[in-house]
Coordinates of C-alpha atoms and ligand atoms in Angstrom, one line a residue:
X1156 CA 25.3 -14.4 5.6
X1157 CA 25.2 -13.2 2.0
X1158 CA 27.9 -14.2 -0.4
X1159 CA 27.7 -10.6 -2.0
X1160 CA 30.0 -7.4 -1.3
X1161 CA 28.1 -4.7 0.9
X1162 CA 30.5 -1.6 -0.5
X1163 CA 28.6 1.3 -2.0
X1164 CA 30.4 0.8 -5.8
X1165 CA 28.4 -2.5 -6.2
X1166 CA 25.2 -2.4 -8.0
X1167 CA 22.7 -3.7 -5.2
X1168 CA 20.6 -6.7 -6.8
X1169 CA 17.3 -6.5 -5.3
X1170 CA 14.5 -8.5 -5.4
X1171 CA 10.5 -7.2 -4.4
X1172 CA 8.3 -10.0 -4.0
X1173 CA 4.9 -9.4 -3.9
X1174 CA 1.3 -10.3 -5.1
X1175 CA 0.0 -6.8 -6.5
X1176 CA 1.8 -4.2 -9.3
X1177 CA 0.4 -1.4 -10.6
X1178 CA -0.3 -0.9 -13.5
X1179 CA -1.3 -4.4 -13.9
X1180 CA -3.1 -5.6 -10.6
X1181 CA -4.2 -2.9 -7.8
X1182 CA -6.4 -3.4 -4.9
X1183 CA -4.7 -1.1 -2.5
X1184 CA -1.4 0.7 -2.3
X1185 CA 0.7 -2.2 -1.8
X1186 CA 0.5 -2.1 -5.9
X1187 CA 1.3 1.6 -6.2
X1188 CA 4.6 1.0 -4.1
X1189 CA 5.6 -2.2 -5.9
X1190 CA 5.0 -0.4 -9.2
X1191 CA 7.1 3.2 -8.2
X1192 CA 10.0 1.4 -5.3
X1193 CA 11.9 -0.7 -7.7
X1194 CA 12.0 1.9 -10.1
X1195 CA 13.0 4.6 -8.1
X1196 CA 15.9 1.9 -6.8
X1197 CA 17.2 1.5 -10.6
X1198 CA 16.9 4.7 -10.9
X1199 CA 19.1 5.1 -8.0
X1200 CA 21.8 3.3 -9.6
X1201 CA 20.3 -0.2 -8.3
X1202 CA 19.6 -3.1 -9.9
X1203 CA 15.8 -3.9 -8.1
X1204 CA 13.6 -6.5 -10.0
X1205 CA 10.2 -7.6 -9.1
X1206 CA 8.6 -10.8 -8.6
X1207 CA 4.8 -11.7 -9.0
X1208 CA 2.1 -14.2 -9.1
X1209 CA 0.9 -15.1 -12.6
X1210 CA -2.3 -13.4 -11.9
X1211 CA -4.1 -12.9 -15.7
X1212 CA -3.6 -9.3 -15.6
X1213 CA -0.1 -9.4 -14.8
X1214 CA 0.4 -12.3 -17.7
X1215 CA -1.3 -10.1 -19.7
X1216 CA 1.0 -7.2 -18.9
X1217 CA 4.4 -8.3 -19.1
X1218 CA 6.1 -7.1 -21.9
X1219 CA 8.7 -8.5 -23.5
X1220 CA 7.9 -11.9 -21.8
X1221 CA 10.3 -14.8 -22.4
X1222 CA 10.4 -18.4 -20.5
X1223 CA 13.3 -17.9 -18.3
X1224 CA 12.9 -22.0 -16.5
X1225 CA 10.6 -24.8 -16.1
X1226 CA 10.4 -25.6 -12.5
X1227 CA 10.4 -28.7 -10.4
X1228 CA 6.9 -29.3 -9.0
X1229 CA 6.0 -27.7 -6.0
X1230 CA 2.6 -27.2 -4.8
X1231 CA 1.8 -27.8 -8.1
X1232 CA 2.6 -29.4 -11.1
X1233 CA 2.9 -27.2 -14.0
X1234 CA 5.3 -24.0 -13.2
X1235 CA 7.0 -21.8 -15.4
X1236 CA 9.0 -18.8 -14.9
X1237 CA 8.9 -16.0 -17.2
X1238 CA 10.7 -12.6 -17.8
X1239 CA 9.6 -9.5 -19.0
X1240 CA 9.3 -6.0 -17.9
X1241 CA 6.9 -2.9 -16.7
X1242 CA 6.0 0.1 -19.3
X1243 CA 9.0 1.6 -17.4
X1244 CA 11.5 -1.1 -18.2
X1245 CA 11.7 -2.4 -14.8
X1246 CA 12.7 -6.0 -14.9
X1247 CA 9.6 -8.5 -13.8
X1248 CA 9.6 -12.4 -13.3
X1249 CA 6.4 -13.8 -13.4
X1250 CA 5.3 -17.2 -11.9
X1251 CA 3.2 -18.9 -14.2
X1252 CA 1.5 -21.7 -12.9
X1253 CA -2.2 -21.5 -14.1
X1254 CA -4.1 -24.1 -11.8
X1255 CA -3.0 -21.4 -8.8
X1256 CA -3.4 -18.1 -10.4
X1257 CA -5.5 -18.0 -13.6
X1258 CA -8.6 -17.0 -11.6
X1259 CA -10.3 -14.0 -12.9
X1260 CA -10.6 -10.7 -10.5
X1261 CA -9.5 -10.2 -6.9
X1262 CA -6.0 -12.2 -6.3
X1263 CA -7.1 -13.2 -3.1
X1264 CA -10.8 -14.2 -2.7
X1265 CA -13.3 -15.4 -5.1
X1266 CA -16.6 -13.9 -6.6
X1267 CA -18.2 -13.8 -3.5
X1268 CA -15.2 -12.1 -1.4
X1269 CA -14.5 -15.8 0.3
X1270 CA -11.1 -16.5 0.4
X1271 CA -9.3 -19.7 -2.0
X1272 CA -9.0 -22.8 -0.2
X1273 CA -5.8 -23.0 -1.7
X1274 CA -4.2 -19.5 -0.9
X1275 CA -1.7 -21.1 1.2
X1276 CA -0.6 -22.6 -1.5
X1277 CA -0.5 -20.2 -3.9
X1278 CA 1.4 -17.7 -1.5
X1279 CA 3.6 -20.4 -0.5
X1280 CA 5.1 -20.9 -4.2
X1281 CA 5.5 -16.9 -4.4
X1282 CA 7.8 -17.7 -1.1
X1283 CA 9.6 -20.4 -2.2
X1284 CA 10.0 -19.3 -5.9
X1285 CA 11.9 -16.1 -5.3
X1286 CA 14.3 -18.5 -2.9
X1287 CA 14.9 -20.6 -5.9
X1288 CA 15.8 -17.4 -7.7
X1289 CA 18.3 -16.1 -4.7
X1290 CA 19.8 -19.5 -4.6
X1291 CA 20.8 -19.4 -8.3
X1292 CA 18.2 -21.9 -9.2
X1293 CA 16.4 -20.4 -11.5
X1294 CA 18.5 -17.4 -13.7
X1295 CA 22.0 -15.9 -14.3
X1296 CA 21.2 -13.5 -11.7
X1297 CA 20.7 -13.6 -8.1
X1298 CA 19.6 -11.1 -5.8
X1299 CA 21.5 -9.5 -2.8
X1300 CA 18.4 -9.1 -1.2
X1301 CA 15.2 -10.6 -0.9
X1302 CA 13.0 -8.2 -0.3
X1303 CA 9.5 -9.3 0.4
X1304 CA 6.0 -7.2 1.1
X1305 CA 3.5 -8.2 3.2
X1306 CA 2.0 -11.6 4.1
X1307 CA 1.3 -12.8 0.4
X1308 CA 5.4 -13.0 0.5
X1309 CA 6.2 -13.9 3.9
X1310 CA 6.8 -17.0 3.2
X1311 CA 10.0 -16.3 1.5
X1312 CA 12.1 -15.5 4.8
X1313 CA 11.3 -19.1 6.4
X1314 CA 12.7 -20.9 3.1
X1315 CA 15.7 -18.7 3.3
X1316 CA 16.5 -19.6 7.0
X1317 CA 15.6 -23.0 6.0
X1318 CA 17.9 -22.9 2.7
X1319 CA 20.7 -21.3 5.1
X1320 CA 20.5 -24.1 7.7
X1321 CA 20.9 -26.6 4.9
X1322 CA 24.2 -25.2 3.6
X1323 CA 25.2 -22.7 6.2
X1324 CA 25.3 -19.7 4.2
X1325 CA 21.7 -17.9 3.3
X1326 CA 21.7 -17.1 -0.3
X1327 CA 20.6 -13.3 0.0
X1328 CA 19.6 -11.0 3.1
X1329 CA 16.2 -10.7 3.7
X1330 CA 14.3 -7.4 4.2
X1331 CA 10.1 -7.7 5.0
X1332 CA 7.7 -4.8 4.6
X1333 CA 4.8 -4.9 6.5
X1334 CA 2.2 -2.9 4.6
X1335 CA -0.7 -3.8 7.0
X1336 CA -0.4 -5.9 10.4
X1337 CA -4.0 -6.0 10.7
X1338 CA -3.8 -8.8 7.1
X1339 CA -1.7 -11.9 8.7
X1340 CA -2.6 -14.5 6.4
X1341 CA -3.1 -16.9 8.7
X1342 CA -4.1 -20.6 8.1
X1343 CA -5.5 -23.8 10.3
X1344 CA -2.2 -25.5 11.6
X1345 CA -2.7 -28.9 9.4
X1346 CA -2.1 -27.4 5.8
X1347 CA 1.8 -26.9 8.0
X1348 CA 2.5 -30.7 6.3
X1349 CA 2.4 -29.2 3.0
X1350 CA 4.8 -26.6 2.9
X1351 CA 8.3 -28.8 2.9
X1352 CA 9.6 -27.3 5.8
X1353 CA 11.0 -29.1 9.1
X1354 CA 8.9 -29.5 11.9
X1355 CA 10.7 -26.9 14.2
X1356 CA 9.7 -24.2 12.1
X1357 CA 5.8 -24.5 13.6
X1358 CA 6.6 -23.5 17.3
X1359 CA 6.1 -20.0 18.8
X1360 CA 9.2 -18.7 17.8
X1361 CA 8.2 -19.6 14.0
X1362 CA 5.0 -20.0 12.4
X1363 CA 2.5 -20.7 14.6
X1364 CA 0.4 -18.0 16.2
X1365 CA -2.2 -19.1 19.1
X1366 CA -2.5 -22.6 17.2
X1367 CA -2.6 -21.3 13.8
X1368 CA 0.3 -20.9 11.2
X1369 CA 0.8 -16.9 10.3
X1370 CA 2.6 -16.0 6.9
X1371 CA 3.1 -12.7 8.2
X1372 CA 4.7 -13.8 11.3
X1373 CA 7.0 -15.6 9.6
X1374 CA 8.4 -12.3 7.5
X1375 CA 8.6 -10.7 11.3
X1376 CA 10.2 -13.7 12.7
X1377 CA 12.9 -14.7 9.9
X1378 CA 13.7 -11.9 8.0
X1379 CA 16.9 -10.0 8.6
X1380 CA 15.6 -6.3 8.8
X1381 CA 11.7 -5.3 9.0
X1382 CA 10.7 -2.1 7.5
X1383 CA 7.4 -0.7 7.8
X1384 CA 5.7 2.4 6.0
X1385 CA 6.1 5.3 8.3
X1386 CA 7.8 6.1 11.3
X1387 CA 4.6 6.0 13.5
X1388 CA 3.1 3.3 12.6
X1389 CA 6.4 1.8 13.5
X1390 CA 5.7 3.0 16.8
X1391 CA 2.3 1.9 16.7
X1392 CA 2.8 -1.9 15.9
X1393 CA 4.9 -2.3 19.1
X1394 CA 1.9 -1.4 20.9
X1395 CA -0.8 -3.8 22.5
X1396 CA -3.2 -1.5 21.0
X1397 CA -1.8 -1.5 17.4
X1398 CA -0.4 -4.9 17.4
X1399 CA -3.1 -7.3 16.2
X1400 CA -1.0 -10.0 18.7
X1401 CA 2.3 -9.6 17.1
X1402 CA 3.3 -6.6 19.2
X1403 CA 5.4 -8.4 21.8
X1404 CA 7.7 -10.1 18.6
X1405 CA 7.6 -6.4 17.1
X1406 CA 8.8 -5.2 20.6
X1407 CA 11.9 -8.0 20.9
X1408 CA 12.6 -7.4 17.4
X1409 CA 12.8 -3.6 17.9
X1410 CA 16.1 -2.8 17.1
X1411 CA 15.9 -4.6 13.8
X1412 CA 12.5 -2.6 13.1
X1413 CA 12.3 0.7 11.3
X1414 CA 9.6 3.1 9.4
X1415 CA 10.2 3.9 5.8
X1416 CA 7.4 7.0 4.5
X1417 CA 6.3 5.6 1.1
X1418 CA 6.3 7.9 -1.6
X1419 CA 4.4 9.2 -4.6
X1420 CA 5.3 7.9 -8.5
X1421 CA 5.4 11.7 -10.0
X1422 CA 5.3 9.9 -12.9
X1423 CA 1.9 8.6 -12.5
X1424 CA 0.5 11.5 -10.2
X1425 CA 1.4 14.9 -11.8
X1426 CA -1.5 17.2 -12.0
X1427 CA 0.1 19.3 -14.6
X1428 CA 0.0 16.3 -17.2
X1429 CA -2.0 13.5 -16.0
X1430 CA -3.6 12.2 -19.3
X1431 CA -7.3 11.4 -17.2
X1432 CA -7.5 15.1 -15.9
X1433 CA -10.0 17.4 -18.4
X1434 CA -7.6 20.2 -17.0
X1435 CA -3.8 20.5 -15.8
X1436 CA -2.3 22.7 -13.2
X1437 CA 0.0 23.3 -10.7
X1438 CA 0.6 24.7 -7.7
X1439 CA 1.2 28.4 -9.2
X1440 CA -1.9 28.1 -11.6
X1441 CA -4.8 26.8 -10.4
X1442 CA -6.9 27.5 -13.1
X1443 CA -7.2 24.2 -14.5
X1444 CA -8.5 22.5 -11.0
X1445 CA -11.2 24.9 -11.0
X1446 CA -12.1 23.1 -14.5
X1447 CA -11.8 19.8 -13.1
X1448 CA -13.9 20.4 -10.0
X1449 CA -16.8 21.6 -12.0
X1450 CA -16.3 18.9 -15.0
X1451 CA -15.8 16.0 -12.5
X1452 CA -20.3 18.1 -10.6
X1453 CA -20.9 17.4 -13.9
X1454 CA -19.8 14.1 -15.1
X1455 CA -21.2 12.7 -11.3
X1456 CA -24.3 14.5 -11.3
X1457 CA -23.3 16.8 -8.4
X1458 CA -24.7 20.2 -8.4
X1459 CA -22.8 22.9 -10.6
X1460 CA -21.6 25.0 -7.6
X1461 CA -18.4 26.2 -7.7
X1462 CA -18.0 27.6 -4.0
X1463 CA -19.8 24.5 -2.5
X1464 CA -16.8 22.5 -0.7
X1465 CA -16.5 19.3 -2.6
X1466 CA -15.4 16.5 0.1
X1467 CA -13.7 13.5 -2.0
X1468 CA -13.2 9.5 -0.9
X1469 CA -11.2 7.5 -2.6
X1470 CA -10.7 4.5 -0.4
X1471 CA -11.2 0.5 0.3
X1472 CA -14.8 0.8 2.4
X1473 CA -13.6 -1.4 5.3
X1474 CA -13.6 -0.7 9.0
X1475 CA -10.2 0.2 9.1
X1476 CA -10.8 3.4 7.0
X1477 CA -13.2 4.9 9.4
X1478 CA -15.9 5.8 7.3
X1479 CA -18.5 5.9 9.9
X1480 CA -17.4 9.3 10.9
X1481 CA -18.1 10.3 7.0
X1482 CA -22.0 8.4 6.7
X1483 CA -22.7 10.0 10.7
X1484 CA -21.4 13.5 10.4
X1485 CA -22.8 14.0 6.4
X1486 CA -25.8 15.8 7.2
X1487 CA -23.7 18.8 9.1
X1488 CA -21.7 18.8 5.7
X1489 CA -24.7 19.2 3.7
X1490 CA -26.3 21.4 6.2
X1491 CA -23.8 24.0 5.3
X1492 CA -24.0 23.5 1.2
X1493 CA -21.2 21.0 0.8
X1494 CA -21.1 18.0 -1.6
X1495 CA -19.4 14.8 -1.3
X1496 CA -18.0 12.4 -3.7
X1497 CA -17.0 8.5 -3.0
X1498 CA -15.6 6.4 -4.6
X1499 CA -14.8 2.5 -3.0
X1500 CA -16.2 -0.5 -3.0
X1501 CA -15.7 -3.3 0.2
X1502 CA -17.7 -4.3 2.9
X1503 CA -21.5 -4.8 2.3
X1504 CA -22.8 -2.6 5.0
X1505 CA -20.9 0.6 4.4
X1506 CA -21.5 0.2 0.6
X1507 CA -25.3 0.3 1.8
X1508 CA -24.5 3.2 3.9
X1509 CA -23.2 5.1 1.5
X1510 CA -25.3 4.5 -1.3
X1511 CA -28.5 5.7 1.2
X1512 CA -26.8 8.5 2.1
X1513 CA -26.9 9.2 -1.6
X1514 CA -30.3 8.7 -2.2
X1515 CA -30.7 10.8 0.4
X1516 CA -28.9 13.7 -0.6
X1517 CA -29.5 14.2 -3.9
X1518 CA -27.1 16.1 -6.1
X1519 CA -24.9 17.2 -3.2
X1520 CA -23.7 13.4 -2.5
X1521 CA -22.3 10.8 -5.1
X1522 CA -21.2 7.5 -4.5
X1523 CA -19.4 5.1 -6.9
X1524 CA -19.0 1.6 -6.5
X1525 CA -16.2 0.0 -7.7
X1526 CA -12.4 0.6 -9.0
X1527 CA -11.8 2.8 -11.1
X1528 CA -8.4 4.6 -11.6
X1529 CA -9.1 6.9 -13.7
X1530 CA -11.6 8.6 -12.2
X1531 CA -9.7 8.3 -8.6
X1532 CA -7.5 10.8 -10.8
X1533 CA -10.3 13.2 -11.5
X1534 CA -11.7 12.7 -7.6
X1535 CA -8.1 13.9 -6.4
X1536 CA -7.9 17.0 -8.9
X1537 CA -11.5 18.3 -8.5
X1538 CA -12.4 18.2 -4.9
X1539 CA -11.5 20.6 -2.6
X1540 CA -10.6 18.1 0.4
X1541 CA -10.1 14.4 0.8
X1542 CA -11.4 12.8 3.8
X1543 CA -9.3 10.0 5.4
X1544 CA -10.5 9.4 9.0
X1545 CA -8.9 6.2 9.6
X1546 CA -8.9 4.5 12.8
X1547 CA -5.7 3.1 11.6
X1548 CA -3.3 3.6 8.6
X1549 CA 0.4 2.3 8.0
X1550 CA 0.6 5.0 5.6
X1551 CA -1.8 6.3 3.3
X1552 CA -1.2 7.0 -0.5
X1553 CA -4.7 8.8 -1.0
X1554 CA -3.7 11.8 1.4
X1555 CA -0.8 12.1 -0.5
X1556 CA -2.3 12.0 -3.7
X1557 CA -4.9 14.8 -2.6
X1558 CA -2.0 17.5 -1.4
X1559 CA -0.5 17.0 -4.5
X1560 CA -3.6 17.4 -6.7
X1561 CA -4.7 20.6 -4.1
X1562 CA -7.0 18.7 -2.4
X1563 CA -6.4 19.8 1.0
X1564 CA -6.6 15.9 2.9
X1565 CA -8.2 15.4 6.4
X1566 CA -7.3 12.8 8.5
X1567 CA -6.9 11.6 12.0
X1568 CA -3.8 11.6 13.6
X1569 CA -2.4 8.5 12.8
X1570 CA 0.5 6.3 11.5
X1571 CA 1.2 7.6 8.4
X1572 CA -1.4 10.5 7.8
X1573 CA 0.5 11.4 11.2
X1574 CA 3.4 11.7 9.3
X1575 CA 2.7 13.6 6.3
X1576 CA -0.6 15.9 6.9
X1577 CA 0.2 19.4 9.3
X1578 CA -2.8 20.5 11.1
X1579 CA -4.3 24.2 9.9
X1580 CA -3.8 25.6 13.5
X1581 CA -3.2 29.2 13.9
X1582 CA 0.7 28.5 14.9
X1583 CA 0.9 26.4 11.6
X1584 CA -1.1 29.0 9.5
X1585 CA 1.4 31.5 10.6
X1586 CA 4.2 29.9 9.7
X1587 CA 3.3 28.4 6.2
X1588 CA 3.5 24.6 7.3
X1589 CA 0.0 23.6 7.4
X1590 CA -1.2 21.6 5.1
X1591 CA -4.7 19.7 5.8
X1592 CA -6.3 19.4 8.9
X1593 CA -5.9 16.8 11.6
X1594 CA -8.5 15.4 14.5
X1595 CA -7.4 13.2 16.8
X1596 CA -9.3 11.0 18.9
X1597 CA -11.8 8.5 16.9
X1598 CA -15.0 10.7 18.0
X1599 CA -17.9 11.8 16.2
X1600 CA -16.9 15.4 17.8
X1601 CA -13.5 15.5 16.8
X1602 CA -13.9 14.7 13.0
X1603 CA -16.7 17.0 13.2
X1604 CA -14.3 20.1 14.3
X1605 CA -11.7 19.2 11.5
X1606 CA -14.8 19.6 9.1
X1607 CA -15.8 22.8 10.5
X1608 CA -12.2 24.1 10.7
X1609 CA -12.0 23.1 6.7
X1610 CA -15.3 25.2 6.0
X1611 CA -14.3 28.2 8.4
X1612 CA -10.6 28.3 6.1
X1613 CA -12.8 27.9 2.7
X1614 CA -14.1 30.8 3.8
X1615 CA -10.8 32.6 3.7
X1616 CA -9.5 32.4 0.1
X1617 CA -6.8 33.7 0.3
X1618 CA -5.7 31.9 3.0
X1619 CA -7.2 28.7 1.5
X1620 CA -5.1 28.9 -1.9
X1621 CA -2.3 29.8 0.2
X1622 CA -2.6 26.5 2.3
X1623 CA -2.6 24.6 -1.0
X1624 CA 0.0 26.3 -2.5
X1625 CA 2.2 24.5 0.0
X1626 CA 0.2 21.3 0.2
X1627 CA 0.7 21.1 -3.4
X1628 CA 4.7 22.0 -2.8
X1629 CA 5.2 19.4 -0.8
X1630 CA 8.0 16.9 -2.1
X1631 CA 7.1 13.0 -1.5
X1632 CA 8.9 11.4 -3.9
X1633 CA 10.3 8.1 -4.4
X1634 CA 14.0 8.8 -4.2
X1635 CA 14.4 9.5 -0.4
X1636 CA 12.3 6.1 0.6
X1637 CA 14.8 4.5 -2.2
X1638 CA 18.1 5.5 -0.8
X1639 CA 16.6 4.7 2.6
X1640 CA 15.9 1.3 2.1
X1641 CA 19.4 1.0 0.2
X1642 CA 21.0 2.1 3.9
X1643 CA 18.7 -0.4 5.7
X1644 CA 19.9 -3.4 2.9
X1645 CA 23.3 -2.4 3.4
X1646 CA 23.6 -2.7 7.1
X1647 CA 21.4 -5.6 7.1
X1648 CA 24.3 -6.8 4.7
X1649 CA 27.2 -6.1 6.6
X1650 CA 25.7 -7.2 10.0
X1651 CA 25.1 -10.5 8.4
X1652 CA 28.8 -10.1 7.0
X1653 CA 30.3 -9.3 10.3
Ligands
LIG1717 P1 -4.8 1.0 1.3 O1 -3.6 0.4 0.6 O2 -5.0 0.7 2.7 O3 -6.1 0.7 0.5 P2 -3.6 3.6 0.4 O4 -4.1 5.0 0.7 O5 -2.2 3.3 0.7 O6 -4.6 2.6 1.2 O7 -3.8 3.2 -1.1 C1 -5.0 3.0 -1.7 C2 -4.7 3.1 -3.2 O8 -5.8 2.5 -3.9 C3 -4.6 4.5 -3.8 O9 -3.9 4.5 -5.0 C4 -6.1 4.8 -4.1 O10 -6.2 5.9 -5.0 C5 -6.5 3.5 -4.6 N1 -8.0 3.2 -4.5 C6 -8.7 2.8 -3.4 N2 -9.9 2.6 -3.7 C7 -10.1 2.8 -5.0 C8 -11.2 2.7 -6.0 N3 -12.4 2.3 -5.6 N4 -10.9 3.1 -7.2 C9 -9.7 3.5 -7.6 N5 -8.6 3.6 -6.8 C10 -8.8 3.2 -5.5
LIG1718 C1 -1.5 -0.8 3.1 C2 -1.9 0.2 4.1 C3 -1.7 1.7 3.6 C4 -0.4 1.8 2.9 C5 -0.2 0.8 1.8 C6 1.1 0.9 1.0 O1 -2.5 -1.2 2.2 O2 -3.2 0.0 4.5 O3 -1.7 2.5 4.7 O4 -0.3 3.1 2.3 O5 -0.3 -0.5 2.3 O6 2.2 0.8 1.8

């Protein structure tokens, strides 16, 4: 039960935890949300904070920062808690506590993609700090509710049922976001010993999972509410197929599961102003794509055609993407002039893939390994469509970003590209709701048809720009997915109240 008063006056004190935050650290979305949700929150009239890992780009990001406590050792010896902020004043605690997280690069493996030995215990701390903070610990102020993002922060909710059995009241409702089942953080049962909880908390109903202990599994199994980031992959996780072995604890804890669609930070994505675009535009003039599309052939090397069908990736190159559809059905792409751009980086063996395909299609296909931001921005405004073919996808940020930068996206019916892409049949066409186009089995055929449907519409302009008009219409901001996840904190407030 939360000490705090669940009426609609109160400002609601919420604190994210999590490992990434753009603009500081990004590997995947997870950072895009943790850098746009809180804000839209404040902006909402709440007071959300965020709390992160000490990772060197975040230290080196915080403005403002000032030492906020010294704390006791835990996991390690030397831990310090700053405050500071994000560019858009959003308040940030950082945990600084350098033998964990002053490693340079990815937060969670090393050079070689291996995972640390020690990310138990450097997940653990993020857990157990933002408890400290809820308890009062720590700062003046004390969340409502602890909200906490994937597995990195799953460790929080078993600290604040454990904090709660000690003094019979929890110090804050807990709320977990699973951004992807398929990462579970999971670790060999022995390290258990080290993380200063009672022994009852490693049995099926806790932290263990098939002999192993799973961070993630403890955000399903303590928290108060779980959200995920769509309505159908809600659905989905409940499911043996979709489950990755947690589906029968999704399925008991149905009724405290829901699907929250993520949004897009206007602020960051607006064609009409984004500072890494050679042009601007907007859905009414489209003038200034047509510059990007042929500035971003040149600056990759890509013939100067501007008819061709540009075809854009932006996208982690892991199984889970699908990508295999892209590097098997390239050569009927080609075959009927298109071009291709990718940019990703991940596992070894599509990298290889796509970098052949690349040598083997000269000047109609492009591939860039690595991160790059900016040039993700450039991708989204000059291609014509972005290809996400995913075999699975809690939501999807890079479909998103394409309608909104007239890329027209193409995906495969599922989770959250589901939920925000409308197919280009003839029924949709008619009545001005399509928006991309949509395949949906994983099979080589039916990715192949959604290609072809996207070269027979290119075909049409007027009937292309009109499809992209409305792509580029469509609202997915921040706000909704805010107020949304103030309803779900509030009734998770007052159930615990009741
Ligand atoms: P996921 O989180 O599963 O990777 P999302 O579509 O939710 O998928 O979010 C991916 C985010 O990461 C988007 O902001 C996308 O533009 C970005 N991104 C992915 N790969 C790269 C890359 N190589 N360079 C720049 N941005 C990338
Ligand atoms: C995960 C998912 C992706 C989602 C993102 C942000 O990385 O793979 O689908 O959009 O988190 O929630």
């Amino acid at each position: 039960m939360s000490g705090s008063n669940p009426t609609r006056s109160v400002a609601l004190k919420i604190l994210h935890v999590a490992a990434e935050c753009y603009p500081w650290l990004k590997t995947g979305g997870l950072a895009d949300v943790i850098g746009a949700l809180p804000s839209a929150q404040c902006a909402q009239g709440m007071d959300a904070r965020i709390l992160l890992p000490g990772f060197p780009a975040i230290r080196a990001g915080l403005i403002d920062a000032k030492r906020v406590a010294v704390m006791p050792p835990r996991f390690v010896a030397e831990c310090v808690l700053w405050q500071g902020r994000l560019p858009d004043n959003t308040p940030v605690y950082v945990i600084d506590a350098p033998s964990l997280f002053d490693r340079p690069g990815n937060p969670y493996a090393d050079g070689d993609q291996r995972p640390y030995p020690d990310n138990h215990r450097r997940f653990a701390l993020l857990g157990w700090v933002a408890v400290q903070l809820a308890a009062g610990h720590l700062a003046d102020w004390r969340p409502d509710v602890l909200h906490a993002h994937d597995w990195h922060a799953g460790l929080a909710s078993a600290y604040l049922k454990h904090a709660a059995l000690l003094r019979g009241v929890k110090p804050a409702t807990s709320v977990f976001t699973v951004h992807n089942l398929a990462y579970q953080g999971l670790f060999p049962a022995y390290i258990f010993g080290e993380l200063g909880l009672p022994g009852n908390f490693f049995q099926y109903d806790g932290l263990e999972f098939h002999g192993q202990l799973s961070f993630i599994k403890s955000g399903l199994q303590f928290s108060d509410r779980i959200a995920t980031v769509s309505p159908s992959y809600a659905r989905e996780i409940q499911s043996v197929e979709h489950g990755c072995g947690l589906d029968g604890l999704l399925r008991y804890r149905a009724a405290d599961l829901t699907g929250i669609l993520n949004g897009v930070d206007a602020a960051s994505w607006n064609p009409a102003s984004d500072p890494a675009l050679p042009g601007h535009f907007d859905a009414e003039k489209t003038v200034g794509k047509a510059r990007c599309k042929a500035s971003l052939q040149k600056e990759l090397g890509l013939a100067g055609a501007p008819n061709a069908l540009l075809f854009g990736v932006v996208s982690r190159l892991t199984e889970q993407k699908g990508l295999h559809l892209i590097l098997a059905g390239m050569w009927k792409i080609i075959a009927q002039g298109g071009q291709l751009m990718v940019l990703g980086s991940g596992e070894a063996e599509l990298e290889a893939g796509f970098k052949q395909m690349e040598l083997d299609y000269p000047g109609s296909v492009v591939v860039r390994l690595g991160f790059e931001e900016s040039l993700s921005h450039r991708i989204f405004a000059g291609a014509d469509v972005v290809l996400v073919p995913s075999r699975f996808e809690p939501c999807g940020l890079t479909q998103m970003y394409g309608m909104r930068y007239g890329a027209l996206p193409l995906v495969r019916r599922t989770g959250g590209l589901a939920d925000t892409v409308v197919d280009c049949t003839l029924e949709n066409l008619a009545d001005g709701t399509a928006c991309g186009f949509v395949f949906e089995r994983f099979e080589q055929a039916d990715f192949d048809a959604a290609v072809q449907r996207a070269f027979v519409l290119h075909a049409k302009p007027t009937q292309w720009r009109e499809v992209r008009r409305h792509a580029m219409g469509r609202q997915f901001d921040w706000t909704a997915p805010a107020l949304a996840y103030e309803a779900l904190y509030r009734a998770a407030m007052q159930a615990g109240a009741a």
